[in-house]
Coordinates of C-alpha atoms in Angstrom, one line a residue:
X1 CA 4.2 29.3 -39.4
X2 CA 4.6 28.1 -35.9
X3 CA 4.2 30.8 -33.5
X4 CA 7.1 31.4 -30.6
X5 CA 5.9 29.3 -27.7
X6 CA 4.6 31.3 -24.6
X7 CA 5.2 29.8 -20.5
X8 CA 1.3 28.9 -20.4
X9 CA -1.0 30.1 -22.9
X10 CA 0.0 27.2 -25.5
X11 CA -2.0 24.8 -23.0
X12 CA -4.7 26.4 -22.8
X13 CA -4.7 26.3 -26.7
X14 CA -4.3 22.1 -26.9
X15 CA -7.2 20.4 -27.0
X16 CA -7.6 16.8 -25.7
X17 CA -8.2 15.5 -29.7
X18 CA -4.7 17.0 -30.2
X19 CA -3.1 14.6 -27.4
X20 CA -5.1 11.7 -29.2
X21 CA -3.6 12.3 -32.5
X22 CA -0.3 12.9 -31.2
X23 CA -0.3 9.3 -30.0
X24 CA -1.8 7.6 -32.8
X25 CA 0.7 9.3 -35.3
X26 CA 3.4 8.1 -33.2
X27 CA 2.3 4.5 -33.1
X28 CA 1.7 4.5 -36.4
X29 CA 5.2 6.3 -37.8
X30 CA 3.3 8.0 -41.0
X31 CA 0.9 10.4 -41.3
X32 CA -0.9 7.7 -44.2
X33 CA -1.1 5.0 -41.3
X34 CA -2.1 7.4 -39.0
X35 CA -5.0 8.9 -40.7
X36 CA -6.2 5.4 -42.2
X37 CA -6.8 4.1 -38.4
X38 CA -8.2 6.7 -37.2
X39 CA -10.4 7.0 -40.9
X40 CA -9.2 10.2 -41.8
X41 CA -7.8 12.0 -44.8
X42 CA -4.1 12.2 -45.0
X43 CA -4.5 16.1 -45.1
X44 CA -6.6 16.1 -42.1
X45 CA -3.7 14.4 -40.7
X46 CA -1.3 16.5 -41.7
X47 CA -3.8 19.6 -40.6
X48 CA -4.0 18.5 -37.3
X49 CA -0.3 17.8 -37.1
X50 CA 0.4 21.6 -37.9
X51 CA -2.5 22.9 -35.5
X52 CA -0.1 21.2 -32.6
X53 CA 2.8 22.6 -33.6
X54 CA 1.5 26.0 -33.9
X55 CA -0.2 25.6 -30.8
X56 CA 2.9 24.6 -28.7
X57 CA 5.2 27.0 -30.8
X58 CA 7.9 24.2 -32.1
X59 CA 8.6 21.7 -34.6
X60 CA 7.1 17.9 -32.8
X61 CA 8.4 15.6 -35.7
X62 CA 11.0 15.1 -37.8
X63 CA 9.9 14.4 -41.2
X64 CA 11.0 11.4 -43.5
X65 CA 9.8 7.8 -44.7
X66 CA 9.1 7.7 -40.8
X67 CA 8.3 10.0 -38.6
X68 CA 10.5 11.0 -35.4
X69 CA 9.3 12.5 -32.5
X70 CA 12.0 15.8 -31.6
X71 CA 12.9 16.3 -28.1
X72 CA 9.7 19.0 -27.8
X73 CA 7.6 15.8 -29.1
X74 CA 8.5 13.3 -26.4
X75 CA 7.4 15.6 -24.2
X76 CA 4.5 16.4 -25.6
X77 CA 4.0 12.5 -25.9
X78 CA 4.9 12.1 -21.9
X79 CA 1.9 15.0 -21.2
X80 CA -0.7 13.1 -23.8
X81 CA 0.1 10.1 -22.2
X82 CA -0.2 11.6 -18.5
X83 CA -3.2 13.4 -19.6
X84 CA -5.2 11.1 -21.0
X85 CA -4.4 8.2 -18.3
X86 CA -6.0 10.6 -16.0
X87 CA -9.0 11.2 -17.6
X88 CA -9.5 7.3 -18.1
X89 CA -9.0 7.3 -14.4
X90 CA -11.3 10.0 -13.5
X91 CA -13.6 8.8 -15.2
X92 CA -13.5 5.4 -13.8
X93 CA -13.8 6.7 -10.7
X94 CA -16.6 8.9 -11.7
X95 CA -18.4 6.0 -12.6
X96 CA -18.1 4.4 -9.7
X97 CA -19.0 7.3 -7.6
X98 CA -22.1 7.7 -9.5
X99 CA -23.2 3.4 -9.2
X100 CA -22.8 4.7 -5.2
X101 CA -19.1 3.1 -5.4
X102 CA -15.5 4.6 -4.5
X103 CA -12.4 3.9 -6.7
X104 CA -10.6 3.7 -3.8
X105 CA -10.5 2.1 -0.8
X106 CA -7.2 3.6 2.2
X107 CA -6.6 0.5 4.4
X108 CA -4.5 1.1 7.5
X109 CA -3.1 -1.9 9.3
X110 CA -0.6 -2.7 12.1
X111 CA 1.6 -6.1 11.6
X112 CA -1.0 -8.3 13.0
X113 CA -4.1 -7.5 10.7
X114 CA -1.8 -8.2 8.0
X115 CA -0.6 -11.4 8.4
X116 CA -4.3 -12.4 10.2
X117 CA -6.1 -12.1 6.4
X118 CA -5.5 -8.9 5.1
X119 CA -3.9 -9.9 2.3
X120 CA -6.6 -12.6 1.5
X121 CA -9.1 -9.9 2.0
X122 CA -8.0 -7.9 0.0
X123 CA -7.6 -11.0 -3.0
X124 CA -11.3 -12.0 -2.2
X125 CA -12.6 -8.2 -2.3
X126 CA -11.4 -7.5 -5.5
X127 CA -12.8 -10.6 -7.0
X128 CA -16.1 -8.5 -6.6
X129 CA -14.7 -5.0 -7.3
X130 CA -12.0 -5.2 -9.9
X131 CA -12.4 -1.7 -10.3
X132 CA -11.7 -0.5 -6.9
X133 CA -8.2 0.2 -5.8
X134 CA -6.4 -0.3 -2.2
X135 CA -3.6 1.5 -1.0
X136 CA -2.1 -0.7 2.4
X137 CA -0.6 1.6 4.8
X138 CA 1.0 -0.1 8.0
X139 CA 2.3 1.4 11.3
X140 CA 1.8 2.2 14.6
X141 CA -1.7 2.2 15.5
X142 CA -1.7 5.5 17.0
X143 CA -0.5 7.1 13.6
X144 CA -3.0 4.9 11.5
X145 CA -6.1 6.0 14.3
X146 CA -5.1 9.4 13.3
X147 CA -5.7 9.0 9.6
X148 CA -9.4 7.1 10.3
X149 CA -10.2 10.0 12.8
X150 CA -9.4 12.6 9.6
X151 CA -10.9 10.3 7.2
X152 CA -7.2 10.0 5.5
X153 CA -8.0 6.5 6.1
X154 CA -11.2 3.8 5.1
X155 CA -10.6 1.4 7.6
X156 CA -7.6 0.3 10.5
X157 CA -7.2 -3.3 11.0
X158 CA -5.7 -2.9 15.2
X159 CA -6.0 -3.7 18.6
X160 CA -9.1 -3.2 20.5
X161 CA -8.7 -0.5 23.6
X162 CA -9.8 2.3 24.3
X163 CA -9.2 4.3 21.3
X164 CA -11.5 2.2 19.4
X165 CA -14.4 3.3 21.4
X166 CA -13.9 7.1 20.8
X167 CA -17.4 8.9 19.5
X168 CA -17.7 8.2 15.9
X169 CA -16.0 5.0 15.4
X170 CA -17.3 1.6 15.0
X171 CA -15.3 -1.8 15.1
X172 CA -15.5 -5.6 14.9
X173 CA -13.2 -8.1 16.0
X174 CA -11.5 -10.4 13.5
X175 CA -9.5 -12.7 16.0
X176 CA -7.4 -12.8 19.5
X177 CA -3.4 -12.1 19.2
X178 CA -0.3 -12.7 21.8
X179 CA 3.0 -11.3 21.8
X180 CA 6.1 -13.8 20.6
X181 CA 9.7 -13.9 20.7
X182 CA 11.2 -14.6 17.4
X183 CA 14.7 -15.5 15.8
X184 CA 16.0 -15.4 12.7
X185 CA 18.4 -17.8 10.1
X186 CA 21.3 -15.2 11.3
X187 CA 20.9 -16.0 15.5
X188 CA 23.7 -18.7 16.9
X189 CA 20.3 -20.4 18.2
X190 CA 18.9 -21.0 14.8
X191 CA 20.7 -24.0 14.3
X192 CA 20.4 -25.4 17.5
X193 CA 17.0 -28.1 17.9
X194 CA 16.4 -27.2 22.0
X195 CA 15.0 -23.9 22.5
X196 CA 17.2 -21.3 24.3
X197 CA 16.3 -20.8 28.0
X198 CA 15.2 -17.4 28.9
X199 CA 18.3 -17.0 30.9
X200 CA 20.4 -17.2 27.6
X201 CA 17.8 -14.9 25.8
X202 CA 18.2 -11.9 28.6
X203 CA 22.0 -11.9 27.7
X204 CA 20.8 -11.7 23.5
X205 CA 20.7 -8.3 21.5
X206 CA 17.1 -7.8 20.6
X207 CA 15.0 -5.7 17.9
X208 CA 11.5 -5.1 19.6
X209 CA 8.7 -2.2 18.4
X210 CA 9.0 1.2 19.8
X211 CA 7.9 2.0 23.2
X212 CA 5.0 3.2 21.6
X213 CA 3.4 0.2 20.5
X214 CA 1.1 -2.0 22.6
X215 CA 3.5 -5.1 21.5
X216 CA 6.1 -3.2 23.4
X217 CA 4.1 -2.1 26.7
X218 CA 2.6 -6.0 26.4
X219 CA 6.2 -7.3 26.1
X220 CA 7.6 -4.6 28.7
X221 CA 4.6 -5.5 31.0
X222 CA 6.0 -9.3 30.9
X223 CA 9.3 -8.4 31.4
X224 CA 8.3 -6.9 35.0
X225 CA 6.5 -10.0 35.7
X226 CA 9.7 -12.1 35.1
X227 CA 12.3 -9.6 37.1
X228 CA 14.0 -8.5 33.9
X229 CA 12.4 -4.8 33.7
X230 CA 16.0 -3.9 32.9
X231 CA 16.2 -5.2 29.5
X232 CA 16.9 -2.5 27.0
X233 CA 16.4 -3.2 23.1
X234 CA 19.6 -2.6 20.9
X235 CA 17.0 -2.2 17.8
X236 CA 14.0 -0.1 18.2
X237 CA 11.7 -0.5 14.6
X238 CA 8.2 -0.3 13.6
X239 CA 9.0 -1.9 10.2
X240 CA 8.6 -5.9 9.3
X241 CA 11.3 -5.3 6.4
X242 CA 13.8 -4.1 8.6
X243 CA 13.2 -6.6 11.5
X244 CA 13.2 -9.2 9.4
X245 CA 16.4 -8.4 7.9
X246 CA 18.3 -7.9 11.3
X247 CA 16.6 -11.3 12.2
X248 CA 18.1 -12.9 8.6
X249 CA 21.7 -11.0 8.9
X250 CA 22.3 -10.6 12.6
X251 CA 22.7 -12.3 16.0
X252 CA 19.1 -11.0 17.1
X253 CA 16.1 -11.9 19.1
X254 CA 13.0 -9.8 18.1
X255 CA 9.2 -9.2 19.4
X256 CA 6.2 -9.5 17.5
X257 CA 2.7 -10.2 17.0
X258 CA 2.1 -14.1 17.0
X259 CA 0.0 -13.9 13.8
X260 CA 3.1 -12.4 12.4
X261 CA 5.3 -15.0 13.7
X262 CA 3.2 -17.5 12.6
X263 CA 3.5 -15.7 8.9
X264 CA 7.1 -15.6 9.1
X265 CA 7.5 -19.1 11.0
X266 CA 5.4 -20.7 8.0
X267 CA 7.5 -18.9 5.5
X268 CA 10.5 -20.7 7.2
X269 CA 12.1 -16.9 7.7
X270 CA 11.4 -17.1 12.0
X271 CA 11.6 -19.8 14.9
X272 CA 9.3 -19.0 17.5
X273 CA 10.6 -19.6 21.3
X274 CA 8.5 -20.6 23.9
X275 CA 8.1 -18.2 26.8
X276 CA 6.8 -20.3 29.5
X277 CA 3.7 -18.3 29.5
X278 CA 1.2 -16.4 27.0
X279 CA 2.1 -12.6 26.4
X280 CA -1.2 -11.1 25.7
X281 CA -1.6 -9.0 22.9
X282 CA -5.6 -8.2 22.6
X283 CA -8.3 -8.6 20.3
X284 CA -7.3 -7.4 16.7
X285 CA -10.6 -5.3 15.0
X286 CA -11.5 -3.5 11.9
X287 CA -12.3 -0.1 13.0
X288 CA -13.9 3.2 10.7
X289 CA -16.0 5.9 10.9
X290 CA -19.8 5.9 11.4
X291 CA -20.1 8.8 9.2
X292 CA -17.9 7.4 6.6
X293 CA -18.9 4.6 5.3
X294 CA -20.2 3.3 2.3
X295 CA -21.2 0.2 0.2
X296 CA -17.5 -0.5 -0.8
X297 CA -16.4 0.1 2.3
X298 CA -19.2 -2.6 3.8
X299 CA -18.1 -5.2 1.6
X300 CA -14.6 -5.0 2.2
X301 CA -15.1 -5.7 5.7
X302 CA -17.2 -8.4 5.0
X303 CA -14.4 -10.1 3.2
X304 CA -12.1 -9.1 5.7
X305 CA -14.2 -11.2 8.7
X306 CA -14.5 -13.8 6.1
X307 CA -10.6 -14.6 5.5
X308 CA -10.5 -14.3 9.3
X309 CA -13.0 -16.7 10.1
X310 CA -11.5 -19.0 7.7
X311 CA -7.5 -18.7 9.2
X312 CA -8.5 -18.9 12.3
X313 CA -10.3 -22.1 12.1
X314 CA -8.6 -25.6 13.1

């Protein structure tokens, strides 16, 4: 008889074979099927099948030539499911821990590390470590520092200042960046084969980074130098996505790293304009934590100064 279902205790009841067997019947359709692949009886099968639904307190199958799962059994097949992807997961991941490995790997990047090899660092790394997941999380620098500095984060791909010599951190520098001035496919200047002057730019709308970001103060800096400190942004983002679109749909000019540019230039999705003179942007470095660090963690970097070295050659 099945049992009226209580809030909790029913989990504690269920037993991971019970989730197993769940799924297998429900592949299979029959209880005969069933219990032939998984070399049982049929009233094994059909034991097993009763154990659940005593256990969760309601009926999980509707019973004819072919079994069908009720509304309490697709939820029970949406926990097994849940359940036992986790373990598989965990236990992954224990694996790893245990061969002196992590599962995971929290990459932090502002727009220059990841159009200056990230994403080829990331293809060549997991050529060695197919088991290792990356999560990519880009911003402003500041915000991803604060992750490294809580060990939220592995690694930052950014700009070498002063923050990257705080106590505790250790860096390398993948390659040197500038600030460019970009347009998109939706500028009147697109279609035009001479460059706009600078003149003509001052009187554009632009999209640059917050104030912020060291691509602003760069670009900011350069504005002083040319007499046009007064130059206000229309558009203040710290995402590509959006930038980009304003660039594709609007009358823009925007501000970015020039290994973004470059990206987005080779894409055909940006023209770059010539400024007369290089904005300086800084050495971009891997940065992470002394004390946080591991073998994973080692080799990623190494693949990450590899697809550097390699895009930055001739």
């Amino acid at each position: 008889m099945i049992e009226k279902m209580d809030s909790s205790n029913w989990a504690r009841r269920l037993k991971i074979k019970h989730l197993e067997l769940f799924l297998a019947l429900d592949e299979a359709g029959t209880l005969t099927q069933a219990a032939g692949r998984l070399h049982m009886t049929q009233s094994a099968m059909s034991h097993w099948l009763a154990e659940m639904e005593g256990v969760v307190g309601t009926p999980l199958v509707v019973r004819g030539r072919k079994l069908q799962l009720t509304p309490s059994g697709q939820l029970l097949k949406q926990l097994a499911i849940n359940v036992l992807g986790d373990i598989q997961h965990t236990g992954k991941a224990l694996s790893a821990v245990a061969a002196g490995r992590v599962p995971r790997l929290n990459i932090g990047s502002v727009w220059a590390g990841i159009a200056g090899g990230l994403p080829q660092a990331i293809s060549a790394f997991q050529e060695l470590h197919q088991d290792v997941a990356i999560s990519i999380h880009d911003g402003p620098f500041a915000s991803l520092l604060e992750g490294l500095e809580s060990r939220a984060m592995d690694a930052v791909i950014g700009v070498l200042d002063a923050r990257a010599h705080r106590d505790g951190l250790e860096h390398k520098v993948l390659f040197e960046d500038r600030v460019a001035v970009v347009i998109g496919r939706g500028s009147k200047f697109w279609p035009q084969p001479a460059a706009p002057t600078f003149a003509q730019l001052l009187r554009a709308r632009w999209v640059m980074p917050p104030g912020s970001t060291l691509t602003r103060t760069q670009f900011d800096a350069f504005l002083l130098e040319q007499g046009a400190s007064w130059l206000a942004p229309r558009a203040e983002t710290a995402s590509l996505a959006m930038m980009q679109a304003l660039l594709s749909k609007g009358d823009y000019v925007g501000v970015c790293s020039e290994s973004m540019a470059d990206e987005m230039v080779g894409a055909g999705l940006f023209r770059k304009l010539p400024m007369g003179s290089a904005i300086r942007f800084g050495p971009i470095t891997v940065m992470w934590n002394s004390d946080h660090v591991n073998s994973t963690l080692k080799d990623f970097i190494a693949c990450l100064r590899s697809a550097c070295r390699e895009l930055q050659r001739p």
